[in-house]
PDB file of C-alpha atoms in Angstrom:
ATOM      1  CA  GLU A 628      40.431  82.770 200.504  1.00 75.00           C
ATOM      2  CA  LEU A 629      44.061  82.638 201.585  1.00 77.00           C
ATOM      3  CA  LYS A 630      44.832  79.842 199.139  1.00 81.00           C
ATOM      4  CA  THR A 631      43.343  81.943 196.328  1.00 83.00           C
ATOM      5  CA  LEU A 632      45.498  84.909 197.350  1.00 85.00           C
ATOM      6  CA  TYR A 633      48.586  82.677 197.405  1.00 86.00           C
ATOM      7  CA  TYR A 634      47.890  81.336 193.900  1.00 89.00           C
ATOM      8  CA  ALA A 635      46.940  84.764 192.553  1.00 91.00           C
ATOM      9  CA  SER A 636      50.193  86.239 193.865  1.00 93.00           C
ATOM     10  CA  ALA A 637      52.207  83.427 192.271  1.00 94.00           C
ATOM     11  CA  LEU A 638      50.364  83.643 188.935  1.00 95.00           C
ATOM     12  CA  HIS A 639      50.776  87.403 188.819  1.00 96.00           C
ATOM     13  CA  GLU A 640      54.470  87.302 189.737  1.00 96.00           C
ATOM     14  CA  GLN A 641      55.113  84.684 187.052  1.00 97.00           C
ATOM     15  CA  VAL A 642      53.916  87.152 184.412  1.00 97.00           C
ATOM     16  CA  TYR A 643      56.727  89.525 185.416  1.00 97.00           C
ATOM     17  CA  VAL A 644      59.266  86.689 185.323  1.00 97.00           C
ATOM     18  CA  LEU A 645      58.201  85.693 181.808  1.00 97.00           C
ATOM     19  CA  MET A 646      58.155  89.321 180.650  1.00 97.00           C
ATOM     20  CA  GLN A 647      61.719  89.831 181.903  1.00 97.00           C
ATOM     21  CA  GLN A 648      62.889  86.632 180.216  1.00 97.00           C
ATOM     22  CA  ALA A 649      61.330  87.713 176.917  1.00 96.00           C
ATOM     23  CA  LEU A 650      62.843  91.201 177.126  1.00 97.00           C
ATOM     24  CA  THR A 651      66.284  89.792 177.973  1.00 96.00           C
ATOM     25  CA  LYS A 652      66.115  87.256 175.137  1.00 96.00           C
ATOM     26  CA  ALA A 653      65.017  89.890 172.624  1.00 95.00           C
ATOM     27  CA  GLY A 654      67.583  92.388 173.874  1.00 96.00           C
ATOM     28  CA  VAL A 655      65.136  95.259 173.691  1.00 94.00           C
ATOM     29  CA  PRO A 656      63.510  97.408 176.343  1.00 95.00           C
ATOM     30  CA  CYS A 657      59.765  97.433 176.810  1.00 96.00           C
ATOM     31  CA  PRO A 658      58.311 100.466 174.989  1.00 96.00           C
ATOM     32  CA  PHE A 659      55.696 100.924 177.729  1.00 95.00           C
ATOM     33  CA  ASP A 660      55.939 101.803 181.392  1.00 95.00           C
ATOM     34  CA  ILE A 661      55.434  98.470 183.132  1.00 96.00           C
ATOM     35  CA  PRO A 662      53.011  98.782 186.056  1.00 95.00           C
ATOM     36  CA  VAL A 663      54.633  97.123 189.068  1.00 93.00           C
ATOM     37  CA  LEU A 664      51.758  95.542 190.963  1.00 94.00           C
ATOM     38  CA  CYS A 665      51.485  92.973 193.718  1.00 91.00           C
ATOM     39  CA  PHE A 666      48.791  91.562 195.933  1.00 91.00           C
ATOM     40  CA  ALA A 667      48.429  92.921 199.454  1.00 87.00           C
ATOM     41  CA  ALA A 668      50.204  90.966 202.155  1.00 84.00           C
ATOM     42  CA  ALA A 669      47.869  88.801 204.194  1.00 82.00           C
ATOM     43  CA  GLY A 670      48.009  86.326 207.020  1.00 82.00           C
ATOM     44  CA  VAL A 671      45.873  84.239 209.345  1.00 82.00           C
ATOM     45  CA  ALA A 672      45.041  84.973 212.973  1.00 81.00           C
ATOM     46  CA  ILE A 673      43.690  82.148 215.123  1.00 81.00           C
ATOM     47  CA  SER A 674      42.094  82.660 218.518  1.00 77.00           C
ATOM     48  CA  VAL A 675      43.470  80.249 221.107  1.00 75.00           C
ATOM     49  CA  GLN A 676      41.820  81.610 224.251  1.00 72.00           C
ATOM     50  CA  HIS A 677      40.375  78.915 226.493  1.00 63.00           C
ATOM     51  CA  GLY A 678      36.696  79.074 227.341  1.00 60.00           C
ATOM     52  CA  THR A 679      35.760  81.120 224.288  1.00 63.00           C
ATOM     53  CA  LYS A 680      34.670  80.210 220.832  1.00 61.00           C
ATOM     54  CA  ASP A 681      37.754  79.849 218.649  1.00 72.00           C
ATOM     55  CA  GLY A 682      37.948  82.098 215.635  1.00 78.00           C
ATOM     56  CA  VAL A 683      39.993  82.279 212.484  1.00 79.00           C
ATOM     57  CA  TRP A 684      40.501  85.546 210.639  1.00 80.00           C
ATOM     58  CA  ILE A 685      42.254  86.502 207.460  1.00 79.00           C
ATOM     59  CA  LEU A 686      44.191  89.723 207.974  1.00 81.00           C
ATOM     60  CA  GLU A 687      45.157  91.918 205.053  1.00 81.00           C
ATOM     61  CA  ARG A 688      47.232  95.059 204.899  1.00 80.00           C
ATOM     62  CA  ASN A 689      45.083  98.177 205.247  1.00 81.00           C
ATOM     63  CA  ILE A 690      44.708  99.753 201.831  1.00 82.00           C
ATOM     64  CA  PRO A 691      43.135 103.210 202.133  1.00 82.00           C
ATOM     65  CA  GLY A 692      41.303 104.912 199.316  1.00 84.00           C
ATOM     66  CA  GLN A 693      38.430 104.245 196.977  1.00 86.00           C
ATOM     67  CA  PHE A 694      38.367 100.735 195.514  1.00 88.00           C
ATOM     68  CA  HIS A 695      38.417 100.242 191.753  1.00 89.00           C
ATOM     69  CA  LYS A 696      37.639  97.095 189.837  1.00 93.00           C
ATOM     70  CA  TYR A 697      40.124  96.910 187.004  1.00 95.00           C
ATOM     71  CA  ILE A 698      38.555  93.754 185.566  1.00 94.00           C
ATOM     72  CA  ASN A 699      35.291  92.276 186.869  1.00 89.00           C
ATOM     73  CA  ASN A 700      34.903  88.644 187.977  1.00 84.00           C
ATOM     74  CA  ASN A 701      33.355  87.334 184.779  1.00 81.00           C
ATOM     75  CA  SER A 702      35.030  89.601 182.273  1.00 86.00           C
ATOM     76  CA  LEU A 703      38.123  89.691 180.125  1.00 93.00           C
ATOM     77  CA  GLU A 704      37.821  93.399 179.380  1.00 94.00           C
ATOM     78  CA  PRO A 705      39.168  96.401 181.261  1.00 96.00           C
ATOM     79  CA  ASN A 706      36.548  98.349 183.188  1.00 95.00           C
ATOM     80  CA  ARG A 707      35.672 101.153 180.777  1.00 94.00           C
ATOM     81  CA  LYS A 708      34.447 103.419 183.595  1.00 94.00           C
ATOM     82  CA  LEU A 709      37.974 103.896 184.963  1.00 93.00           C
ATOM     83  CA  LYS A 710      39.917 107.141 184.670  1.00 92.00           C
ATOM     84  CA  ALA A 711      42.914 107.094 182.307  1.00 93.00           C
ATOM     85  CA  ALA A 712      45.657 106.042 184.774  1.00 91.00           C
ATOM     86  CA  TYR A 713      43.539 103.211 186.161  1.00 92.00           C
ATOM     87  CA  TYR A 714      42.403 102.172 182.693  1.00 95.00           C
ATOM     88  CA  ARG A 715      46.046 101.787 181.563  1.00 95.00           C
ATOM     89  CA  VAL A 716      46.613  99.461 184.521  1.00 95.00           C
ATOM     90  CA  ALA A 717      43.468  97.506 183.591  1.00 96.00           C
ATOM     91  CA  VAL A 718      44.716  97.051 180.004  1.00 97.00           C
ATOM     92  CA  PHE A 719      48.014  95.709 181.371  1.00 97.00           C
ATOM     93  CA  LEU A 720      46.079  93.316 183.632  1.00 97.00           C
ATOM     94  CA  CYS A 721      44.170  91.986 180.596  1.00 97.00           C
ATOM     95  CA  PHE A 722      47.563  91.172 179.085  1.00 98.00           C
ATOM     96  CA  CYS A 723      48.471  89.458 182.389  1.00 98.00           C
ATOM     97  CA  GLN A 724      45.348  87.294 182.039  1.00 97.00           C
ATOM     98  CA  HIS A 725      46.443  86.335 178.517  1.00 97.00           C
ATOM     99  CA  MET A 726      49.901  85.355 179.768  1.00 98.00           C
ATOM    100  CA  GLN A 727      48.367  83.319 182.615  1.00 97.00           C
ATOM    101  CA  PHE A 728      46.041  81.564 180.180  1.00 96.00           C
ATOM    102  CA  ILE A 729      49.062  80.523 178.112  1.00 97.00           C
ATOM    103  CA  PHE A 730      51.516  79.475 180.827  1.00 97.00           C
ATOM    104  CA  THR A 731      48.900  77.543 182.831  1.00 94.00           C
ATOM    105  CA  GLU A 732      47.996  75.691 179.637  1.00 94.00           C
ATOM    106  CA  ARG A 733      44.467  77.172 179.708  1.00 93.00           C
ATOM    107  CA  ARG A 734      43.837  75.991 183.294  1.00 90.00           C
ATOM    108  CA  CYS A 735      43.385  79.275 185.165  1.00 91.00           C
ATOM    109  CA  ILE A 736      43.591  83.051 185.170  1.00 93.00           C
ATOM    110  CA  ILE A 737      43.208  85.717 187.806  1.00 93.00           C
ATOM    111  CA  ALA A 738      39.778  87.296 187.693  1.00 88.00           C
ATOM    112  CA  ASP A 739      38.365  90.211 189.653  1.00 87.00           C
ATOM    113  CA  TYR A 740      41.451  92.394 189.645  1.00 93.00           C
ATOM    114  CA  GLN A 741      40.937  95.331 192.006  1.00 92.00           C
ATOM    115  CA  GLY A 742      42.875  97.908 193.982  1.00 91.00           C
ATOM    116  CA  THR A 743      42.571 101.422 195.381  1.00 85.00           C
ATOM    117  CA  SER A 744      43.032 104.969 194.200  1.00 75.00           C
ATOM    118  CA  SER A 745      45.609 105.734 196.877  1.00 76.00           C
ATOM    119  CA  ASP A 746      48.091 103.074 195.748  1.00 75.00           C
ATOM    120  CA  LEU A 747      48.234 101.935 192.138  1.00 79.00           C
ATOM    121  CA  THR A 748      50.688  99.168 193.065  1.00 88.00           C
ATOM    122  CA  ILE A 749      48.585  97.061 195.465  1.00 89.00           C
ATOM    123  CA  LEU A 750      45.969  94.570 194.323  1.00 92.00           C
ATOM    124  CA  THR A 751      43.478  92.813 196.570  1.00 88.00           C
ATOM    125  CA  ASP A 752      40.678  90.265 196.797  1.00 85.00           C
ATOM    126  CA  ALA A 753      41.429  88.287 193.641  1.00 86.00           C
ATOM    127  CA  GLN A 754      39.488  85.342 192.343  1.00 87.00           C
ATOM    128  CA  ILE A 755      40.886  82.491 190.273  1.00 88.00           C
ATOM    129  CA  SER A 756      38.844  81.441 187.289  1.00 89.00           C
ATOM    130  CA  THR A 757      39.474  77.774 186.659  1.00 86.00           C
ATOM    131  CA  ARG A 758      38.073  74.626 185.098  1.00 83.00           C
ATOM    132  CA  GLU A 759      35.967  71.957 186.787  1.00 78.00           C
ATOM    133  CA  GLU A 760      38.858  69.475 186.867  1.00 78.00           C
ATOM    134  CA  ASP A 761      41.018  71.983 188.777  1.00 75.00           C
ATOM    135  CA  SER A 762      38.323  73.136 191.205  1.00 71.00           C
ATOM    136  CA  GLU A 763      39.869  71.166 194.087  1.00 72.00           C
ATOM    137  CA  HIS A 764      42.772  73.637 194.028  1.00 71.00           C
ATOM    138  CA  PHE A 765      40.812  76.878 193.884  1.00 66.00           C
ATOM    139  CA  GLY A 766      37.235  76.194 194.980  1.00 58.00           C
ATOM    140  CA  ARG A 767      34.095  75.593 192.966  1.00 57.00           C
ATOM    141  CA  GLY A 768      33.014  79.223 193.278  1.00 59.00           C
ATOM    142  CA  ASN A 769      35.731  80.224 190.861  1.00 70.00           C
ATOM    143  CA  ILE A 770      34.597  78.143 187.906  1.00 64.00           C
ATOM    144  CA  THR A 771      33.330  80.287 185.069  1.00 70.00           C
ATOM    145  CA  SER A 772      33.069  80.129 181.318  1.00 81.00           C
ATOM    146  CA  LEU A 773      35.940  82.631 180.980  1.00 86.00           C
ATOM    147  CA  LEU A 774      38.454  79.951 180.079  1.00 90.00           C
ATOM    148  CA  ASP A 775      36.200  78.244 177.549  1.00 89.00           C
ATOM    149  CA  ASP A 776      35.493  81.582 175.873  1.00 89.00           C
ATOM    150  CA  PHE A 777      38.945  83.108 176.296  1.00 93.00           C
ATOM    151  CA  MET A 778      40.200  82.880 172.717  1.00 94.00           C
ATOM    152  CA  ASN A 779      36.918  84.261 171.359  1.00 94.00           C
ATOM    153  CA  VAL A 780      36.389  87.016 173.933  1.00 93.00           C
ATOM    154  CA  HIS A 781      39.840  88.304 174.911  1.00 95.00           C
ATOM    155  CA  ILE A 782      40.873  91.285 172.816  1.00 95.00           C
ATOM    156  CA  CYS A 783      44.624  91.484 172.455  1.00 97.00           C
ATOM    157  CA  ASN A 784      46.090  94.891 173.234  1.00 97.00           C
ATOM    158  CA  GLU A 785      49.456  96.597 172.693  1.00 97.00           C
ATOM    159  CA  TRP A 786      51.019  94.505 175.463  1.00 98.00           C
ATOM    160  CA  CYS A 787      49.938  91.239 173.823  1.00 97.00           C
ATOM    161  CA  ALA A 788      51.203  92.471 170.455  1.00 97.00           C
ATOM    162  CA  PHE A 789      54.599  93.574 171.796  1.00 97.00           C
ATOM    163  CA  PHE A 790      55.183  90.273 173.591  1.00 97.00           C
ATOM    164  CA  GLY A 791      53.994  88.279 170.579  1.00 95.00           C
ATOM    165  CA  ILE A 792      51.057  86.461 172.134  1.00 95.00           C
TER     166      ILE A 792
END
């Protein structure tokens, strides 16, 4: 779980790096408001008390509010049930998946993007959709057909068009 969060954070941050490089190279501003999102901070707590059963817990920042799935685990489409502000974020996250698909050379994307209504900047509980040959890095539970179907199922949006992908 923690390894997935680490990779998801890195994949997501890389999208922003590549966007900034493209904007700088083109010398033009982005015509859209760029949602600034990151994954919630997390850590590990390990019980070391003697005479008790040891435990290991993953701790994540408390994120109050109602949870929203922007993009479901096995989908490449924004959740159409979202209200307008959340839907705009979901469309941006679909673009992020497209960027990840390209810069990982079709190896992985973040799936199951979700966050809360109280803070549109924090994401949580990501999954990494990957291929069988890369399952040792992310876990077998994250292998789906999303990558095989990506080019046929992903619908490019205004973000994809602006960044030329």
